[in-house]
Amino acid sequence: MSYIDESLSAGEKVEGLFRLHWTAWLWVWLWVLLAIPTLGLTLFVALYVYLQLKYQERGVTNKRVILKKGIIGRKTEEMKLTSIETVEIEQGVFGRLLGFGTVKITGRGVSDFLFTGIDDPMAVKRTIESIGNPIE
């Protein structure tokens, strides 16, 4: 039941209800048509970023640190543990509050190695340092 029907007083009756012409809805459909490609592009970019993050592998073995990127093509970076000079942590305010950060590994004669967006970077640093410099 419409508002007009509900708000009738005693003895009052509706003589006519009027609809909007289809052109009044034109702006709505124009915005919908503009939103479809924008939404499609947004979803495509989001899927691309998701897949890039999903197919990254970061890890440490007893001999080297490894970073692999790529879905179809592959890019790997590796550094021998014996080549590591420093392991640093970079965390902003949100990183400290939420427990994530960047682990920066610097080696001899090798460019810096970055693990970005890592969960619990302090544990990663301790793991790399304990394997690289085992206590005997």
PDB file of C-alpha atoms in Angstrom:
ATOM      1  CA  MET A   1       0.000   0.000   0.000  1.00  0.00           C
ATOM      2  CA  SER A   2       1.375   3.425  -0.935  1.00  0.00           C
ATOM      3  CA  TYR A   3       1.798   6.380   1.381  1.00  0.00           C
ATOM      4  CA  ILE A   4      -0.979   8.252  -0.407  1.00  0.00           C
ATOM      5  CA  ASP A   5      -3.408   5.380   0.198  1.00  0.00           C
ATOM      6  CA  GLU A   6      -2.363   5.119   3.840  1.00  0.00           C
ATOM      7  CA  SER A   7      -2.734   8.842   4.494  1.00  0.00           C
ATOM      8  CA  LEU A   8      -6.276   9.262   3.216  1.00  0.00           C
ATOM      9  CA  SER A   9      -8.636  10.912   5.665  1.00  0.00           C
ATOM     10  CA  ALA A  10     -12.257   9.864   6.141  1.00  0.00           C
ATOM     11  CA  GLY A  11     -14.238  10.316   2.954  1.00  0.00           C
ATOM     12  CA  GLU A  12     -11.130  11.056   0.860  1.00  0.00           C
ATOM     13  CA  LYS A  13     -10.440   8.977  -2.225  1.00  0.00           C
ATOM     14  CA  VAL A  14      -7.625   8.801  -4.746  1.00  0.00           C
ATOM     15  CA  GLU A  15      -8.575  10.176  -8.132  1.00  0.00           C
ATOM     16  CA  GLY A  16      -5.284   9.449  -9.843  1.00  0.00           C
ATOM     17  CA  LEU A  17      -1.696   8.274  -9.333  1.00  0.00           C
ATOM     18  CA  PHE A  18       0.966   9.544 -11.687  1.00  0.00           C
ATOM     19  CA  ARG A  19       4.116   7.808 -12.921  1.00  0.00           C
ATOM     20  CA  LEU A  20       7.376   9.336 -14.019  1.00  0.00           C
ATOM     21  CA  HIS A  21       8.190   9.380 -17.703  1.00  0.00           C
ATOM     22  CA  TRP A  22      10.950   6.952 -18.708  1.00  0.00           C
ATOM     23  CA  THR A  23      13.318   9.852 -19.424  1.00  0.00           C
ATOM     24  CA  ALA A  24      13.295  10.740 -15.722  1.00  0.00           C
ATOM     25  CA  TRP A  25      15.094   7.442 -15.115  1.00  0.00           C
ATOM     26  CA  LEU A  26      17.720   8.208 -17.759  1.00  0.00           C
ATOM     27  CA  TRP A  27      20.237   9.553 -15.232  1.00  0.00           C
ATOM     28  CA  VAL A  28      19.957   6.408 -13.151  1.00  0.00           C
ATOM     29  CA  TRP A  29      20.664   4.175 -16.137  1.00  0.00           C
ATOM     30  CA  LEU A  30      23.474   6.451 -17.305  1.00  0.00           C
ATOM     31  CA  TRP A  31      25.202   6.066 -13.925  1.00  0.00           C
ATOM     32  CA  VAL A  32      24.652   2.307 -14.015  1.00  0.00           C
ATOM     33  CA  LEU A  33      26.199   2.114 -17.493  1.00  0.00           C
ATOM     34  CA  LEU A  34      29.187   4.160 -16.322  1.00  0.00           C
ATOM     35  CA  ALA A  35      29.571   2.011 -13.214  1.00  0.00           C
ATOM     36  CA  ILE A  36      29.742  -1.309 -15.073  1.00  0.00           C
ATOM     37  CA  PRO A  37      33.113  -0.730 -16.806  1.00  0.00           C
ATOM     38  CA  THR A  38      34.466   1.061 -13.747  1.00  0.00           C
ATOM     39  CA  LEU A  39      33.464  -1.821 -11.516  1.00  0.00           C
ATOM     40  CA  GLY A  40      34.828  -4.309 -14.036  1.00  0.00           C
ATOM     41  CA  LEU A  41      38.170  -2.508 -14.167  1.00  0.00           C
ATOM     42  CA  THR A  42      38.267  -2.298 -10.376  1.00  0.00           C
ATOM     43  CA  LEU A  43      37.569  -6.022 -10.044  1.00  0.00           C
ATOM     44  CA  PHE A  44      40.211  -6.830 -12.667  1.00  0.00           C
ATOM     45  CA  VAL A  45      42.857  -4.755 -10.860  1.00  0.00           C
ATOM     46  CA  ALA A  46      41.868  -6.255  -7.494  1.00  0.00           C
ATOM     47  CA  LEU A  47      42.116  -9.789  -8.927  1.00  0.00           C
ATOM     48  CA  TYR A  48      45.516  -9.011 -10.476  1.00  0.00           C
ATOM     49  CA  VAL A  49      46.902  -7.683  -7.171  1.00  0.00           C
ATOM     50  CA  TYR A  50      45.391 -10.628  -5.279  1.00  0.00           C
ATOM     51  CA  LEU A  51      47.051 -13.145  -7.611  1.00  0.00           C
ATOM     52  CA  GLN A  52      50.389 -11.334  -7.404  1.00  0.00           C
ATOM     53  CA  LEU A  53      50.309 -11.551  -3.615  1.00  0.00           C
ATOM     54  CA  LYS A  54      48.950 -15.098  -3.562  1.00  0.00           C
ATOM     55  CA  TYR A  55      51.737 -16.480  -5.747  1.00  0.00           C
ATOM     56  CA  GLN A  56      54.640 -14.880  -3.907  1.00  0.00           C
ATOM     57  CA  GLU A  57      56.787 -17.211  -1.861  1.00  0.00           C
ATOM     58  CA  ARG A  58      59.172 -16.033   0.827  1.00  0.00           C
ATOM     59  CA  GLY A  59      61.283 -18.330   2.921  1.00  0.00           C
ATOM     60  CA  VAL A  60      64.594 -19.314   4.393  1.00  0.00           C
ATOM     61  CA  THR A  61      66.423 -22.629   4.163  1.00  0.00           C
ATOM     62  CA  ASN A  62      69.500 -23.729   6.055  1.00  0.00           C
ATOM     63  CA  LYS A  63      71.622 -22.232   3.230  1.00  0.00           C
ATOM     64  CA  ARG A  64      69.752 -19.306   1.635  1.00  0.00           C
ATOM     65  CA  VAL A  65      66.928 -16.783   1.727  1.00  0.00           C
ATOM     66  CA  ILE A  66      64.493 -17.027  -1.202  1.00  0.00           C
ATOM     67  CA  LEU A  67      61.863 -14.712  -2.686  1.00  0.00           C
ATOM     68  CA  LYS A  68      59.802 -15.923  -5.659  1.00  0.00           C
ATOM     69  CA  LYS A  69      57.343 -13.717  -7.537  1.00  0.00           C
ATOM     70  CA  GLY A  70      55.163 -14.376 -10.551  1.00  0.00           C
ATOM     71  CA  ILE A  71      52.125 -16.240 -11.752  1.00  0.00           C
ATOM     72  CA  ILE A  72      53.050 -17.331 -15.256  1.00  0.00           C
ATOM     73  CA  GLY A  73      56.495 -15.792 -15.527  1.00  0.00           C
ATOM     74  CA  ARG A  74      58.794 -16.241 -12.580  1.00  0.00           C
ATOM     75  CA  LYS A  75      61.293 -13.946 -10.904  1.00  0.00           C
ATOM     76  CA  THR A  76      63.398 -15.281  -8.064  1.00  0.00           C
ATOM     77  CA  GLU A  77      65.823 -13.579  -5.733  1.00  0.00           C
ATOM     78  CA  GLU A  78      68.137 -15.608  -3.571  1.00  0.00           C
ATOM     79  CA  MET A  79      70.875 -14.778  -1.097  1.00  0.00           C
ATOM     80  CA  LYS A  80      73.200 -17.197   0.644  1.00  0.00           C
ATOM     81  CA  LEU A  81      73.051 -16.964   4.417  1.00  0.00           C
ATOM     82  CA  THR A  82      76.824 -16.571   4.490  1.00  0.00           C
ATOM     83  CA  SER A  83      76.448 -13.375   2.401  1.00  0.00           C
ATOM     84  CA  ILE A  84      74.056 -11.643   4.805  1.00  0.00           C
ATOM     85  CA  GLU A  85      75.453  -8.598   6.581  1.00  0.00           C
ATOM     86  CA  THR A  86      72.345  -7.127   8.243  1.00  0.00           C
ATOM     87  CA  VAL A  87      68.693  -7.952   8.771  1.00  0.00           C
ATOM     88  CA  GLU A  88      66.612  -4.844   9.455  1.00  0.00           C
ATOM     89  CA  ILE A  89      62.940  -4.270  10.210  1.00  0.00           C
ATOM     90  CA  GLU A  90      60.914  -1.329   8.948  1.00  0.00           C
ATOM     91  CA  GLN A  91      57.520  -0.756  10.594  1.00  0.00           C
ATOM     92  CA  GLY A  92      55.227   2.240  10.601  1.00  0.00           C
ATOM     93  CA  VAL A  93      52.663   3.012  13.268  1.00  0.00           C
ATOM     94  CA  PHE A  94      49.992   0.797  11.695  1.00  0.00           C
ATOM     95  CA  GLY A  95      52.551  -1.954  11.175  1.00  0.00           C
ATOM     96  CA  ARG A  96      53.440  -1.877  14.862  1.00  0.00           C
ATOM     97  CA  LEU A  97      49.789  -1.900  15.899  1.00  0.00           C
ATOM     98  CA  LEU A  98      48.732  -4.634  13.471  1.00  0.00           C
ATOM     99  CA  GLY A  99      51.919  -6.737  13.575  1.00  0.00           C
ATOM    100  CA  PHE A 100      53.312  -6.432  10.042  1.00  0.00           C
ATOM    101  CA  GLY A 101      56.302  -4.792   8.407  1.00  0.00           C
ATOM    102  CA  THR A 102      59.158  -5.025   5.954  1.00  0.00           C
ATOM    103  CA  VAL A 103      62.245  -7.147   6.537  1.00  0.00           C
ATOM    104  CA  LYS A 104      65.274  -5.701   4.739  1.00  0.00           C
ATOM    105  CA  ILE A 105      68.209  -8.046   4.230  1.00  0.00           C
ATOM    106  CA  THR A 106      71.502  -6.524   3.145  1.00  0.00           C
ATOM    107  CA  GLY A 107      74.260  -8.711   1.787  1.00  0.00           C
ATOM    108  CA  ARG A 108      77.817  -8.426   0.558  1.00  0.00           C
ATOM    109  CA  GLY A 109      77.929  -7.464  -3.096  1.00  0.00           C
ATOM    110  CA  VAL A 110      74.201  -8.085  -3.459  1.00  0.00           C
ATOM    111  CA  SER A 111      71.355  -5.598  -3.670  1.00  0.00           C
ATOM    112  CA  ASP A 112      68.966  -5.289  -0.749  1.00  0.00           C
ATOM    113  CA  PHE A 113      66.407  -8.003  -0.346  1.00  0.00           C
ATOM    114  CA  LEU A 114      62.923  -6.888   0.790  1.00  0.00           C
ATOM    115  CA  PHE A 115      60.162  -8.977   2.287  1.00  0.00           C
ATOM    116  CA  THR A 116      57.287  -6.466   2.319  1.00  0.00           C
ATOM    117  CA  GLY A 117      54.020  -6.865   4.207  1.00  0.00           C
ATOM    118  CA  ILE A 118      55.397  -9.672   6.366  1.00  0.00           C
ATOM    119  CA  ASP A 119      53.455 -10.925   9.373  1.00  0.00           C
ATOM    120  CA  ASP A 120      55.493 -10.727  12.612  1.00  0.00           C
ATOM    121  CA  PRO A 121      58.710  -9.324  11.095  1.00  0.00           C
ATOM    122  CA  MET A 122      60.591  -9.687  14.388  1.00  0.00           C
ATOM    123  CA  ALA A 123      60.112 -13.478  14.291  1.00  0.00           C
ATOM    124  CA  VAL A 124      61.320 -13.532  10.666  1.00  0.00           C
ATOM    125  CA  LYS A 125      64.435 -11.560  11.655  1.00  0.00           C
ATOM    126  CA  ARG A 126      65.139 -13.904  14.584  1.00  0.00           C
ATOM    127  CA  THR A 127      64.694 -16.979  12.354  1.00  0.00           C
ATOM    128  CA  ILE A 128      67.073 -15.691   9.671  1.00  0.00           C
ATOM    129  CA  GLU A 129      69.673 -14.600  12.214  1.00  0.00           C
ATOM    130  CA  SER A 130      69.498 -17.856  14.183  1.00  0.00           C
ATOM    131  CA  ILE A 131      70.029 -19.947  11.044  1.00  0.00           C
ATOM    132  CA  GLY A 132      72.744 -17.654   9.694  1.00  0.00           C
ATOM    133  CA  ASN A 133      74.600 -17.494  13.022  1.00  0.00           C
ATOM    134  CA  PRO A 134      73.845 -20.725  14.875  1.00  0.00           C
ATOM    135  CA  ILE A 135      74.786 -20.761  18.544  1.00  0.00           C
ATOM    136  CA  GLU A 136      77.299 -23.518  19.083  1.00  0.00           C
TER     137      GLU A 136
END
